[in-house]
mmCIF file of C-alpha atoms in Angstrom:
data_model
loop_
_atom_site.group_PDB
_atom_site.id
_atom_site.type_symbol
_atom_site.label_atom_id
_atom_site.label_comp_id
_atom_site.label_asym_id
_atom_site.label_seq_id
_atom_site.Cartn_x
_atom_site.Cartn_y
_atom_site.Cartn_z
ATOM 1 C CA MET A 1 0.121 -0.013 0.131
ATOM 2 C CA ALA A 2 1.766 3.537 -1.222
ATOM 3 C CA ALA A 3 2.040 5.997 1.759
ATOM 4 C CA PRO A 4 -0.449 8.955 1.817
ATOM 5 C CA ARG A 5 0.326 12.037 -0.162
ATOM 6 C CA LEU A 6 1.746 14.809 2.184
ATOM 7 C CA THR A 7 0.784 18.494 2.246
ATOM 8 C CA GLY A 8 2.666 21.583 3.245
ATOM 9 C CA ARG A 9 1.309 21.484 6.801
ATOM 10 C CA ASP A 10 3.723 18.671 7.855
ATOM 11 C CA ARG A 11 6.796 20.722 7.339
ATOM 12 C CA PRO A 12 8.989 20.630 10.545
ATOM 13 C CA ARG A 13 8.186 23.676 13.049
ATOM 14 C CA PRO A 14 10.236 25.448 15.109
ATOM 15 C CA ALA A 15 10.582 24.260 18.819
ATOM 16 C CA ARG A 16 7.844 25.524 21.585
ATOM 17 C CA ARG A 17 7.515 25.928 24.742
ATOM 18 C CA PRO A 18 4.522 24.116 26.593
ATOM 19 C CA GLN A 19 3.444 27.312 27.793
ATOM 20 C CA ASP A 20 3.000 28.841 24.382
ATOM 21 C CA VAL A 21 1.041 26.181 22.241
ATOM 22 C CA ARG A 22 -2.736 26.380 22.070
ATOM 23 C CA ALA A 23 -4.696 23.571 21.290
ATOM 24 C CA GLU A 24 -5.286 22.678 17.241
ATOM 25 C CA PRO A 25 -8.042 20.863 15.865
ATOM 26 C CA ALA A 26 -7.450 17.529 15.133
ATOM 27 C CA ARG A 27 -6.694 16.790 11.535
ATOM 28 C CA ASP A 28 -6.625 14.155 9.022
ATOM 29 C CA VAL A 29 -3.356 14.751 7.559
ATOM 30 C CA ALA A 30 0.031 12.324 7.290
ATOM 31 C CA HIS A 31 2.997 13.179 9.150
ATOM 32 C CA ARG A 32 6.435 12.244 7.951
ATOM 33 C CA GLY A 33 9.666 12.615 9.579
ATOM 34 C CA ARG A 34 12.793 11.080 10.872
ATOM 35 C CA ALA A 35 11.916 7.942 13.712
ATOM 36 C CA ARG A 36 13.861 8.700 16.837
ATOM 37 C CA LEU A 37 14.008 6.241 18.903
ATOM 38 C CA GLY A 38 14.241 5.897 22.972
ATOM 39 C CA LYS A 39 13.066 3.989 25.635
ATOM 40 C CA ARG A 40 13.927 6.400 28.159
ATOM 41 C CA THR A 41 11.747 9.309 26.895
ATOM 42 C CA LYS A 42 14.053 11.737 29.471
ATOM 43 C CA LEU A 43 16.811 10.953 27.089
ATOM 44 C CA LEU A 44 15.327 10.895 23.472
ATOM 45 C CA VAL A 45 14.061 14.155 23.671
ATOM 46 C CA LYS A 46 17.385 15.858 24.108
ATOM 47 C CA ARG A 47 18.384 14.658 20.529
ATOM 48 C CA LEU A 48 14.627 15.312 19.394
ATOM 49 C CA GLN A 49 14.626 17.972 16.367
ATOM 50 C CA PRO A 50 11.607 19.983 15.636
ATOM 51 C CA GLY A 51 9.462 17.887 13.228
ATOM 52 C CA ASP A 52 10.734 14.398 14.156
ATOM 53 C CA VAL A 53 9.038 11.470 14.818
ATOM 54 C CA ALA A 54 9.010 9.992 18.342
ATOM 55 C CA VAL A 55 8.995 7.279 19.133
ATOM 56 C CA ILE A 56 9.202 6.102 22.787
ATOM 57 C CA ASP A 57 8.034 2.556 25.214
ATOM 58 C CA HIS A 58 6.265 4.827 28.171
ATOM 59 C CA GLU A 59 3.148 3.962 29.785
ATOM 60 C CA ASP A 60 1.288 6.385 31.283
ATOM 61 C CA ILE A 61 3.181 9.361 29.954
ATOM 62 C CA ASP A 62 3.653 11.974 33.013
ATOM 63 C CA ARG A 63 3.382 15.476 32.908
ATOM 64 C CA VAL A 64 7.137 16.634 32.443
ATOM 65 C CA ALA A 65 7.720 13.705 30.090
ATOM 66 C CA ALA A 66 4.966 15.509 27.787
ATOM 67 C CA ASP A 67 6.096 19.056 28.255
ATOM 68 C CA ASP A 68 9.525 17.748 27.073
ATOM 69 C CA LEU A 69 8.200 16.035 24.130
ATOM 70 C CA VAL A 70 6.270 19.271 23.346
ATOM 71 C CA ALA A 71 8.769 21.863 23.730
ATOM 72 C CA ALA A 72 11.100 19.796 21.329
ATOM 73 C CA GLY A 73 8.588 20.451 18.513
ATOM 74 C CA VAL A 74 7.788 17.013 17.687
ATOM 75 C CA ARG A 75 4.135 16.749 15.699
ATOM 76 C CA CYS A 76 4.015 13.027 15.867
ATOM 77 C CA VAL A 77 4.576 10.306 18.747
ATOM 78 C CA LEU A 78 4.181 6.827 18.897
ATOM 79 C CA ASN A 79 4.088 5.080 22.200
ATOM 80 C CA ALA A 80 5.236 1.468 22.046
ATOM 81 C CA ALA A 81 3.469 1.340 25.596
ATOM 82 C CA CYS A 82 -0.512 2.357 26.948
ATOM 83 C CA SER A 83 0.179 6.362 27.407
ATOM 84 C CA SER A 84 -2.975 5.795 29.709
ATOM 85 C CA SER A 85 -3.235 2.618 31.355
ATOM 86 C CA GLY A 86 -6.137 3.806 33.526
ATOM 87 C CA ARG A 87 -4.522 2.661 36.768
ATOM 88 C CA TYR A 88 -4.518 6.810 37.468
ATOM 89 C CA PRO A 89 -4.518 10.027 36.381
ATOM 90 C CA ASN A 90 -2.125 11.075 34.401
ATOM 91 C CA SER A 91 -2.297 14.450 32.910
ATOM 92 C CA GLY A 92 0.678 13.842 29.887
ATOM 93 C CA PRO A 93 -1.517 12.571 26.871
ATOM 94 C CA MET A 94 -3.442 15.680 27.536
ATOM 95 C CA ILE A 95 -0.777 18.154 27.432
ATOM 96 C CA LEU A 96 -0.075 16.310 24.522
ATOM 97 C CA THR A 97 -2.866 16.326 22.051
ATOM 98 C CA ASP A 98 -4.005 19.671 23.719
ATOM 99 C CA ALA A 99 -0.742 20.688 21.932
ATOM 100 C CA GLY A 100 -1.677 19.543 19.046
ATOM 101 C CA VAL A 101 0.802 16.363 18.478
ATOM 102 C CA HIS A 102 -0.581 13.069 16.806
ATOM 103 C CA LEU A 103 -0.214 10.341 19.549
ATOM 104 C CA VAL A 104 -0.784 6.745 18.200
ATOM 105 C CA ASP A 105 -0.348 3.463 20.713
ATOM 106 C CA VAL A 106 0.840 0.483 18.856
ATOM 107 C CA PRO A 107 1.399 -1.419 22.232
ATOM 108 C CA ASP A 108 1.070 -4.811 20.484
ATOM 109 C CA GLY A 109 3.249 -3.716 17.480
ATOM 110 C CA ASN A 110 6.746 -4.172 16.817
ATOM 111 C CA LEU A 111 8.028 -0.616 16.733
ATOM 112 C CA PHE A 112 11.555 -1.241 17.743
ATOM 113 C CA ASP A 113 11.895 -3.952 15.483
ATOM 114 C CA ALA A 114 10.620 -2.483 12.416
ATOM 115 C CA LEU A 115 12.007 0.995 12.212
ATOM 116 C CA ARG A 116 15.561 2.199 13.094
ATOM 117 C CA ASP A 117 16.788 5.301 14.776
ATOM 118 C CA GLY A 118 16.931 7.732 11.831
ATOM 119 C CA HIS A 119 14.348 5.913 9.374
ATOM 120 C CA GLU A 120 11.901 8.629 7.349
ATOM 121 C CA VAL A 121 8.200 7.302 8.288
ATOM 122 C CA VAL A 122 5.106 8.592 7.076
ATOM 123 C CA VAL A 123 2.384 8.498 9.919
ATOM 124 C CA HIS A 124 -1.183 8.714 8.920
ATOM 125 C CA ALA A 125 -3.838 8.306 11.377
ATOM 126 C CA GLY A 126 -2.779 4.923 13.139
ATOM 127 C CA ARG A 127 -0.756 3.678 10.887
ATOM 128 C CA VAL A 128 2.913 3.522 10.069
ATOM 129 C CA TYR A 129 4.852 3.776 7.113
ATOM 130 C CA ARG A 130 8.370 3.006 5.903
ATOM 131 C CA ASP A 131 9.423 3.315 2.329
ATOM 132 C CA GLY A 132 5.580 3.006 1.545
ATOM 133 C CA GLU A 133 5.565 -0.335 3.224
ATOM 134 C CA LEU A 134 3.081 -0.198 6.212
ATOM 135 C CA VAL A 135 5.106 -1.789 8.867
ATOM 136 C CA ALA A 136 2.697 -0.902 12.003
ATOM 137 C CA GLU A 137 -0.955 0.084 12.672
ATOM 138 C CA GLY A 138 -2.176 1.236 16.197
ATOM 139 C CA THR A 139 -4.916 3.514 18.179
ATOM 140 C CA VAL A 140 -4.717 7.537 17.779
ATOM 141 C CA LEU A 141 -5.315 9.166 20.873
ATOM 142 C CA ASP A 142 -7.215 12.220 20.256
ATOM 143 C CA ARG A 143 -8.317 15.222 22.925
ATOM 144 C CA GLU A 144 -11.845 13.813 23.378
ATOM 145 C CA ALA A 145 -10.549 10.193 24.127
ATOM 146 C CA VAL A 146 -7.467 11.229 26.622
ATOM 147 C CA HIS A 147 -9.552 13.520 28.186
ATOM 148 C CA GLY A 148 -12.251 11.152 28.945
ATOM 149 C CA ALA A 149 -9.789 8.344 30.248
ATOM 150 C CA TYR A 150 -8.130 10.835 32.552
ATOM 151 C CA GLU A 151 -11.646 11.761 34.016
ATOM 152 C CA HIS A 152 -12.382 8.140 34.100
ATOM 153 C CA ALA A 153 -8.739 7.236 36.177
ATOM 154 C CA ARG A 154 -9.913 10.076 38.492
ATOM 155 C CA GLU A 155 -13.351 8.315 39.580
ATOM 156 C CA ARG A 156 -10.421 5.233 40.637
ATOM 157 C CA ILE A 157 -8.049 7.252 42.548
ATOM 158 C CA GLY A 158 -8.791 5.472 45.727
ATOM 159 C CA ALA A 159 -7.481 2.282 44.581
ATOM 160 C CA ALA A 160 -4.269 4.001 42.811
ATOM 161 C CA ILE A 161 -3.479 5.733 46.229
ATOM 162 C CA GLU A 162 -3.716 2.485 48.191
ATOM 163 C CA ALA A 163 -1.551 0.997 45.329
ATOM 164 C CA PHE A 164 0.936 3.699 45.696
ATOM 165 C CA ALA A 165 1.228 3.095 49.593
ATOM 166 C CA GLU A 166 1.732 -0.532 49.404
ATOM 167 C CA ASN A 167 4.377 -0.169 46.878
ATOM 168 C CA THR A 168 5.791 2.592 49.111
ATOM 169 C CA ILE A 169 5.979 0.277 51.950
ATOM 170 C CA ALA A 170 7.923 -2.372 49.856
ATOM 171 C CA HIS A 171 10.590 0.182 48.579
ATOM 172 C CA ILE A 172 11.200 1.087 52.238
ATOM 173 C CA ARG A 173 11.586 -3.199 53.370
ATOM 174 C CA ASP A 174 13.503 -3.418 50.019
ATOM 175 C CA GLU A 175 16.131 -0.183 51.146
ATOM 176 C CA ARG A 176 16.086 -0.405 54.491
ATOM 177 C CA GLU A 177 20.011 -0.275 54.932
ATOM 178 C CA LEU A 178 19.707 2.712 52.765
ATOM 179 C CA LEU A 179 17.327 4.444 55.160
ATOM 180 C CA ALA A 180 19.446 3.434 57.816
ATOM 181 C CA GLY A 181 22.748 4.934 56.899
ATOM 182 C CA ARG A 182 24.663 1.352 56.390
ATOM 183 C CA ILE A 183 25.844 1.717 52.861
ATOM 184 C CA GLU A 184 28.903 1.934 51.213
ATOM 185 C CA LEU A 185 29.204 4.904 49.171
ATOM 186 C CA PRO A 186 31.207 5.770 46.570
ATOM 187 C CA GLU A 187 34.662 7.358 46.160
ATOM 188 C CA LEU A 188 34.100 10.958 44.870
ATOM 189 C CA ARG A 189 36.839 13.400 43.665
ATOM 190 C CA THR A 190 34.890 16.498 44.618
ATOM 191 C CA ARG A 191 34.951 17.283 48.133
ATOM 192 C CA PHE A 192 31.503 18.318 49.723
ATOM 193 C CA ARG A 193 32.392 18.797 53.536
ATOM 194 C CA ASP A 194 31.591 21.971 54.482
ATOM 195 C CA ARG A 195 30.354 23.271 51.353
ATOM 196 C CA PRO A 196 26.705 24.051 50.389
ATOM 197 C CA ALA A 197 25.139 21.946 47.434
ATOM 198 C CA LEU A 198 22.224 21.707 45.519
ATOM 199 C CA VAL A 199 20.078 18.169 44.499
ATOM 200 C CA VAL A 200 18.321 18.520 41.501
ATOM 201 C CA VAL A 201 15.861 16.095 40.622
ATOM 202 C CA ARG A 202 13.716 15.924 37.234
ATOM 203 C CA GLY A 203 10.255 17.122 38.058
ATOM 204 C CA VAL A 204 7.488 19.224 37.149
ATOM 205 C CA ASP A 205 9.185 23.177 36.520
ATOM 206 C CA HIS A 206 12.342 21.836 37.721
ATOM 207 C CA GLN A 207 13.970 23.787 34.715
ATOM 208 C CA LYS A 208 12.068 27.084 35.896
ATOM 209 C CA ASP A 209 13.152 26.389 39.809
ATOM 210 C CA LEU A 210 16.903 26.228 38.198
ATOM 211 C CA ARG A 211 16.669 29.276 36.333
ATOM 212 C CA ILE A 212 15.700 31.767 39.487
ATOM 213 C CA LEU A 213 18.841 29.930 41.522
ATOM 214 C CA ARG A 214 20.680 30.637 38.754
ATOM 215 C CA GLY A 215 23.902 33.024 40.458
ATOM 216 C CA THR A 216 22.804 31.830 43.748
ATOM 217 C CA PHE A 217 25.288 28.560 43.685
ATOM 218 C CA ALA A 218 29.022 29.200 42.483
ATOM 219 C CA THR A 219 30.006 26.544 39.925
#
């Protein structure tokens, strides 16, 4: 089957900040770009260029990952996992679709076997083409679908909190030596004694916080 014809609307666009993005109506157009594969989204976004097709393996896409994908300027995301499993309300898919990103779940496909990094691909609806050949097919997640899934998951938040508490207790049991301070730390060349140190954890608005703190700590 031949790949769908493209229009000028599929040309790469410059990267945008998530806060500057406005929702765009869904369009039945094809998206062409180079596939960039990465099973760890936080590492993949560092090498994405505007117009790339991001191929990820990220169950329950979180807000931080979605913000990074939007900021990278991608117009299409193929996910080899379920973008929203329904176990808890995750806002990542809403952020992507509200920004006009074409999001396709291919959890039962073989994206990471069928594609290689840098392959030119065409995505039309839920179908993925390489060199005019259909290599995978998945489910398109539009704005209405992801907003509905989010609200449904919110209704089950009690079960999600219970599962989180049980998981936390299990980690405490497994990491009790770390909590008790009985763990061997690696030798470091940097001396931290009597020096202030800033520990940064990747999270919501962490980059904004770092910009505010710039100049407070000597490098």
